[in-house]
XYZ file of N, CA and C in Angstrom:
525
model
N 0.812 -1.204 0.000
C 0.000 0.000 0.000
C 0.856 1.269 0.000
N 1.899 1.278 0.817
C 2.756 2.457 0.891
C 3.369 2.802 -0.448
N 3.863 1.787 -1.145
C 4.474 2.011 -2.455
C 3.432 2.506 -3.452
N 2.239 1.940 -3.420
C 1.183 2.340 -4.346
C 0.784 3.801 -4.145
N 0.734 4.255 -2.907
C 0.343 5.641 -2.635
C 1.332 6.652 -3.204
N 2.595 6.290 -3.253
C 3.648 7.227 -3.674
C 3.736 7.258 -5.196
N 2.853 8.004 -5.796
C 2.848 8.138 -7.257
C 3.892 9.172 -7.653
N 4.757 8.784 -8.580
C 5.768 9.717 -9.086
C 5.712 9.708 -10.602
N 5.549 10.887 -11.172
C 5.462 11.053 -12.615
C 5.922 12.474 -12.918
N 7.217 12.639 -13.078
C 7.792 13.968 -13.279
C 8.053 14.164 -14.771
N 7.285 15.053 -15.405
C 7.525 15.310 -16.830
C 8.868 16.018 -17.021
N 9.389 15.955 -18.224
C 10.674 16.604 -18.511
C 10.611 18.098 -18.197
N 9.479 18.715 -18.510
C 9.280 20.121 -18.174
C 7.790 20.373 -17.932
N 7.504 21.190 -16.930
C 6.122 21.571 -16.627
C 5.996 23.081 -16.767
N 4.782 23.541 -17.036
C 4.541 24.983 -17.108
C 4.520 25.605 -15.726
N 4.109 24.818 -14.723
C 4.055 25.344 -13.356
C 4.140 24.209 -12.348
N 4.760 24.529 -11.221
C 4.750 23.659 -10.058
C 3.579 24.071 -9.197
N 2.948 23.128 -8.531
C 1.867 23.421 -7.593
C 2.249 22.811 -6.254
N 2.475 23.659 -5.260
C 2.711 23.147 -3.913
C 1.351 22.984 -3.257
N 1.033 21.742 -2.906
C -0.204 21.497 -2.175
C 0.085 21.746 -0.703
N -0.807 22.455 -0.053
C -0.569 22.832 1.332
C -0.735 21.625 2.241
N -0.270 21.754 3.428
C -0.226 20.658 4.389
C 1.124 20.745 5.060
N 1.926 19.708 4.946
C 3.264 19.722 5.529
C 4.177 20.530 4.610
N 4.109 21.859 4.739
C 4.759 22.698 3.743
C 6.287 22.657 3.745
N 6.991 22.448 4.862
C 8.456 22.471 4.764
C 9.012 21.448 3.767
N 8.563 20.198 3.858
C 9.080 19.182 2.940
C 8.645 19.466 1.508
N 7.481 20.066 1.338
C 6.967 20.350 -0.001
C 7.679 21.546 -0.629
N 7.962 22.568 0.164
C 8.696 23.732 -0.342
C 10.108 23.314 -0.755
N 10.758 22.511 0.063
C 12.108 22.057 -0.269
C 12.128 21.315 -1.599
N 11.161 20.450 -1.828
C 11.075 19.716 -3.094
C 10.804 20.674 -4.257
N 9.887 21.612 -4.065
C 9.557 22.570 -5.131
C 10.768 23.430 -5.492
N 11.531 23.852 -4.501
C 12.730 24.664 -4.766
C 13.728 23.859 -5.597
N 13.931 22.593 -5.247
C 14.839 21.751 -6.033
C 14.362 21.632 -7.476
N 13.066 21.400 -7.661
C 12.519 21.270 -9.013
C 12.657 22.573 -9.796
N 12.384 23.683 -9.146
C 12.510 25.001 -9.773
C 13.968 25.236 -10.187
N 14.883 24.960 -9.271
C 16.302 25.199 -9.546
C 16.874 24.292 -10.622
N 16.306 23.092 -10.792
C 16.827 22.218 -11.850
C 16.100 22.430 -13.183
N 15.215 23.446 -13.227
C 14.561 23.809 -14.475
C 13.303 23.030 -14.812
N 12.758 22.298 -13.862
C 11.534 21.532 -14.141
C 10.354 22.435 -14.471
N 10.329 23.635 -13.899
C 9.290 24.633 -14.192
C 9.795 25.985 -13.715
N 9.302 27.034 -14.337
C 9.727 28.382 -13.975
C 8.672 29.178 -13.236
N 7.625 28.488 -12.815
C 6.508 29.160 -12.145
C 6.008 28.262 -11.022
N 5.545 28.889 -9.950
C 5.033 28.171 -8.788
C 3.656 28.715 -8.443
N 2.709 27.816 -8.201
C 1.346 28.193 -7.822
C 1.053 27.618 -6.444
N 0.502 28.471 -5.579
C 0.082 28.050 -4.244
C -1.331 28.586 -4.027
N -2.207 27.757 -3.500
C -3.553 28.206 -3.155
C -3.565 28.585 -1.676
N -4.158 29.730 -1.372
C -4.264 30.190 0.021
C -4.994 29.145 0.842
N -4.336 28.670 1.879
C -4.901 27.624 2.727
C -5.746 28.220 3.841
N -6.830 27.558 4.150
C -7.658 27.968 5.278
C -6.925 27.654 6.566
N -6.974 28.563 7.488
C -6.390 28.320 8.811
C -7.441 28.470 9.888
N -8.679 28.195 9.523
C -9.750 28.267 10.507
C -9.933 29.688 11.023
N -10.135 29.830 12.306
C -10.455 31.151 12.868
C -9.229 32.026 13.162
N -8.182 31.950 12.313
C -7.016 32.780 12.594
C -7.327 34.269 12.475
N -8.362 34.606 11.681
C -8.756 36.016 11.588
C -9.179 36.552 12.956
N -9.772 35.692 13.763
C -10.177 36.108 15.118
C -8.940 36.418 15.945
N -7.903 35.579 15.812
C -6.646 35.864 16.512
C -6.090 37.228 16.089
N -6.088 37.479 14.789
C -5.581 38.759 14.290
C -6.420 39.925 14.796
N -7.750 39.736 14.832
C -8.617 40.821 15.301
C -8.396 41.122 16.780
N -7.849 40.149 17.501
C -7.560 40.342 18.928
C -6.131 40.800 19.165
N -5.412 41.101 18.059
C -4.072 41.656 18.186
C -2.922 40.700 17.947
N -3.190 39.436 17.702
C -2.114 38.480 17.432
C -1.605 38.684 16.008
N -0.315 38.698 15.850
C 0.300 38.858 14.537
C 0.847 37.501 14.114
N 0.145 36.830 13.217
C 0.584 35.506 12.789
C 0.725 35.468 11.273
N 1.598 34.586 10.821
C 1.738 34.344 9.396
C 0.942 33.096 9.050
N 0.206 33.168 7.968
C -0.520 31.984 7.527
C 0.483 30.951 7.019
N 0.044 29.727 6.931
C 0.886 28.668 6.390
C 1.294 29.006 4.963
N 0.374 29.583 4.208
C 0.666 29.965 2.831
C 1.755 31.033 2.784
N 1.664 32.023 3.660
C 2.703 33.062 3.716
C 4.054 32.465 4.102
N 4.038 31.509 5.025
C 5.289 30.855 5.415
C 5.888 30.080 4.241
N 5.058 29.386 3.482
C 5.536 28.642 2.314
C 6.117 29.611 1.284
N 5.407 30.709 1.033
C 5.882 31.728 0.081
C 7.221 32.294 0.533
N 7.301 32.729 1.785
C 8.541 33.319 2.305
C 9.698 32.337 2.238
N 9.433 31.076 2.543
C 10.476 30.056 2.485
C 10.951 29.847 1.050
N 10.021 29.782 0.116
C 10.375 29.590 -1.290
C 11.237 30.749 -1.793
N 10.866 31.973 -1.442
C 11.638 33.149 -1.854
C 13.024 33.129 -1.205
N 13.081 32.815 0.086
C 14.362 32.771 0.795
C 15.305 31.728 0.190
N 14.734 30.677 -0.392
C 15.544 29.611 -0.974
C 15.792 29.790 -2.470
N 15.403 30.949 -3.014
C 15.810 31.274 -4.370
C 14.754 31.343 -5.445
N 13.499 31.061 -5.137
C 12.471 31.215 -6.167
C 12.125 32.696 -6.268
N 12.146 33.213 -7.473
C 11.875 34.635 -7.684
C 10.439 34.976 -7.309
N 10.269 36.092 -6.626
C 8.934 36.506 -6.177
C 7.934 36.577 -7.313
N 8.369 37.124 -8.465
C 7.419 37.264 -9.571
C 7.148 35.939 -10.292
N 7.783 34.853 -9.832
C 7.502 33.523 -10.376
C 6.472 32.776 -9.540
N 6.022 33.398 -8.446
C 5.085 32.732 -7.534
C 3.717 33.389 -7.617
N 2.703 32.581 -7.813
C 1.325 33.048 -7.818
C 0.606 32.435 -6.631
N 0.042 33.288 -5.783
C -0.788 32.803 -4.681
C -2.236 33.071 -5.056
N -3.010 32.015 -5.119
C -4.421 32.134 -5.478
C -5.272 32.215 -4.219
N -6.172 33.195 -4.159
C -7.069 33.264 -3.006
C -8.033 32.091 -3.032
N -8.536 31.728 -1.864
C -9.501 30.659 -1.887
C -9.853 30.057 -0.552
N -9.046 30.285 0.473
C -9.361 29.722 1.788
C -9.580 28.211 1.688
N -8.666 27.522 0.964
C -8.817 26.086 0.701
C -8.710 25.259 1.973
N -9.626 24.328 2.097
C -9.651 23.423 3.245
C -9.288 21.994 2.866
N -9.101 21.750 1.565
C -8.822 20.383 1.118
C -8.114 20.411 -0.236
N -7.607 19.249 -0.609
C -6.984 19.098 -1.916
C -8.014 19.337 -3.014
N -9.241 18.917 -2.794
C -10.292 19.171 -3.771
C -10.499 20.673 -3.965
N -10.534 21.437 -2.871
C -10.641 22.896 -2.989
C -9.492 23.453 -3.830
N -8.271 22.986 -3.558
C -7.106 23.462 -4.309
C -7.242 23.130 -5.796
N -7.678 21.919 -6.106
C -7.831 21.502 -7.500
C -8.872 22.343 -8.229
N -9.991 22.612 -7.586
C -11.049 23.415 -8.203
C -10.562 24.851 -8.417
N -9.919 25.422 -7.428
C -9.415 26.801 -7.537
C -8.383 26.905 -8.658
N -7.485 25.939 -8.749
C -6.469 25.970 -9.805
C -7.101 25.741 -11.170
N -8.080 24.855 -11.273
C -8.730 24.646 -12.569
C -9.465 25.905 -13.020
N -10.073 26.618 -12.084
C -10.730 27.889 -12.427
C -9.697 28.920 -12.877
N -8.583 28.989 -12.204
C -7.511 29.927 -12.550
C -6.958 29.640 -13.948
N -6.814 28.361 -14.276
C -6.233 27.990 -15.570
C -7.232 28.008 -16.720
N -8.503 28.208 -16.428
C -9.535 28.171 -17.467
C -9.239 29.136 -18.621
N -8.651 30.286 -18.323
C -8.337 31.256 -19.386
C -6.827 31.379 -19.604
N -6.095 30.304 -19.283
C -4.647 30.294 -19.470
C -4.229 29.026 -20.227
N -4.590 28.954 -21.519
C -4.272 27.743 -22.284
C -2.772 27.498 -22.429
N -1.966 28.507 -22.172
C -0.519 28.332 -22.264
C 0.029 27.455 -21.126
N -0.784 27.250 -20.090
C -0.399 26.365 -18.989
C -1.180 25.065 -19.144
N -0.511 24.053 -19.688
C -1.200 22.775 -19.889
C -0.451 21.593 -19.271
N 0.601 21.887 -18.518
C 1.338 20.835 -17.821
C 1.674 21.323 -16.421
N 1.134 20.631 -15.428
C 1.401 20.974 -14.026
C 2.213 19.859 -13.380
N 2.983 20.240 -12.383
C 3.705 19.262 -11.583
C 3.331 19.483 -10.129
N 2.537 18.551 -9.580
C 2.108 18.637 -8.183
C 3.259 18.240 -7.271
N 3.425 19.009 -6.194
C 4.433 18.705 -5.189
C 3.702 18.516 -3.867
N 3.899 17.332 -3.279
C 3.209 17.033 -2.035
C 3.992 15.981 -1.257
N 3.408 15.550 -0.161
C 3.995 14.477 0.634
C 3.809 13.158 -0.106
N 4.723 12.215 0.073
C 4.624 10.950 -0.668
C 3.283 10.240 -0.534
N 2.759 10.123 0.680
C 1.507 9.382 0.857
C 0.312 10.098 0.233
N 0.436 11.380 -0.018
C -0.663 12.192 -0.542
C -0.705 12.201 -2.068
N 0.352 11.748 -2.737
C 0.465 11.930 -4.181
C -0.605 11.196 -4.984
N -0.885 9.967 -4.667
C -1.866 9.194 -5.452
C -3.231 9.879 -5.411
N -3.692 10.208 -4.214
C -5.012 10.824 -4.072
C -5.030 12.209 -4.717
N -3.976 12.989 -4.525
C -3.913 14.326 -5.125
C -3.999 14.231 -6.646
N -3.289 13.290 -7.226
C -3.334 13.093 -8.671
C -4.749 12.756 -9.138
N -5.403 11.874 -8.429
C -6.776 11.486 -8.776
C -7.716 12.695 -8.728
N -7.571 13.496 -7.690
C -8.442 14.663 -7.513
C -8.206 15.691 -8.616
N -6.948 15.986 -8.916
C -6.650 16.976 -9.956
C -7.089 16.485 -11.331
N -6.848 15.212 -11.643
C -7.312 14.670 -12.926
C -8.826 14.826 -13.052
N -9.543 14.531 -11.995
C -10.996 14.643 -12.005
C -11.452 16.091 -12.180
N -10.797 17.017 -11.480
C -11.180 18.438 -11.574
C -10.995 18.965 -12.995
N -9.883 18.605 -13.636
C -9.647 19.089 -15.000
C -10.546 18.372 -16.008
N -10.803 17.097 -15.787
C -11.686 16.352 -16.686
C -13.104 16.918 -16.620
N -13.574 17.242 -15.411
C -14.913 17.806 -15.227
C -15.082 19.102 -16.020
N -14.019 19.901 -16.081
C -14.061 21.173 -16.809
C -13.693 21.006 -18.287
N -13.371 19.789 -18.699
C -12.996 19.552 -20.091
C -11.666 20.187 -20.464
N -10.760 20.257 -19.495
C -9.465 20.908 -19.721
C -8.373 19.856 -19.935
N -7.665 19.935 -21.065
C -6.593 18.971 -21.333
C -5.281 19.367 -20.629
N -5.259 19.218 -19.328
C -4.072 19.584 -18.544
C -3.397 18.299 -18.075
N -2.104 18.199 -18.365
C -1.324 17.057 -17.891
C -0.913 17.332 -16.450
N -1.123 16.364 -15.574
C -0.799 16.527 -14.160
C 0.267 15.505 -13.774
N 1.479 16.016 -13.540
C 2.561 15.163 -13.072
C 2.633 15.191 -11.557
N 3.431 14.301 -10.976
C 3.531 14.182 -9.519
C 4.978 14.084 -9.079
N 5.329 14.874 -8.071
C 6.659 14.788 -7.484
C 6.529 14.704 -5.971
N 6.579 13.489 -5.435
C 6.527 13.349 -3.979
C 7.817 13.888 -3.359
N 7.696 14.579 -2.257
C 8.867 15.193 -1.639
C 9.862 14.150 -1.149
N 11.111 14.345 -1.545
C 12.201 13.493 -1.078
C 12.626 13.871 0.342
N 12.062 14.942 0.866
C 12.419 15.409 2.207
C 11.516 14.821 3.286
N 10.643 13.942 2.891
C 9.752 13.269 3.832
C 10.480 12.105 4.490
N 10.091 11.795 5.705
C 10.646 10.643 6.397
C 9.894 9.355 6.101
N 8.857 9.429 5.289
C 8.033 8.266 4.973
C 8.843 7.215 4.213
N 8.695 5.952 4.618
C 9.358 4.836 3.947
C 8.288 3.893 3.407
N 7.997 3.984 2.108
C 6.885 3.227 1.536
C 7.015 1.712 1.653
N 8.232 1.181 1.615
C 8.411 -0.269 1.685
C 8.228 -0.805 3.101
N 8.310 0.057 4.105
C 8.233 -0.391 5.502
C 7.288 0.499 6.307
N 6.213 0.912 5.682
C 5.311 1.886 6.299
C 4.676 1.397 7.593
N 4.546 0.122 7.777
C 3.887 -0.422 8.971
C 4.790 -0.411 10.205
N 6.045 -0.031 10.046
C 6.987 -0.079 11.167
C 7.015 1.186 12.019
N 6.467 2.249 11.494
C 6.429 3.508 12.263
C 4.986 3.958 12.417
N 4.644 4.374 13.611
C 3.272 4.804 13.899
C 2.824 5.911 12.944
N 3.683 6.917 12.700
C 3.318 8.049 11.840
C 3.035 7.583 10.413
N 3.858 6.650 9.920
C 3.661 6.151 8.561
C 2.375 5.329 8.457
N 2.107 4.522 9.469
C 0.876 3.728 9.488
C -0.341 4.643 9.483
N -0.306 5.668 10.298
C -1.422 6.620 10.334
C -1.606 7.301 8.982
N -0.506 7.696 8.346
C -0.594 8.370 7.048
C -1.197 7.455 5.984
N -0.763 6.208 5.944
C -1.278 5.264 4.954
C -2.759 4.996 5.179
N -3.136 4.709 6.405
C -4.547 4.424 6.700
C -5.408 5.646 6.383
N -4.944 6.834 6.757
C -5.695 8.058 6.484
C -5.911 8.253 4.989
N -4.864 8.077 4.196
C -5.005 8.253 2.750
C -5.926 7.219 2.126
N -5.819 5.981 2.577
C -6.682 4.940 2.028
C -8.145 5.196 2.346
N -8.413 5.668 3.553
C -9.788 6.019 3.935
C -10.289 7.172 3.061
N -9.462 8.175 2.838
C -9.865 9.331 2.037
C -10.105 8.962 0.576
N -9.323 8.017 0.077
C -9.536 7.573 -1.321
C -10.876 6.863 -1.421
């Protein structure tokens, strides 16, 4: 199961990288490597929902959203600011991200190859969701997958660590 979840399909070149939110440090590191090796010259991030963080801000707390942290990290590691697009959306799920990105690309036919960057256990489901979102809209967008090499997940021995077991079971339930 662990090996099956880790879908990897990296095209020779993509029009844009998409960092799916969640465990952003490992995903940003992978996206920076892909950007630096020329896999794509553009990065897309959908604004992630952080629940009632607006209430914290209204009470005087100064916090950075996960999306802002991912953006700042990507810039600090060498991705040019004008190469990053943050899409509004308050996304709560991968499905939200897929729908928001498909809407964004609806009038951008020059972007027809995406490379999703996510955690290894999340890649299979993310690919399925994005393929479905683009198919529903009748958009011929190729969706590649690059699971982060910075993850501690071991697909061949996923049952040996509690965290890996939880990740596999969670993904299988969600599929």
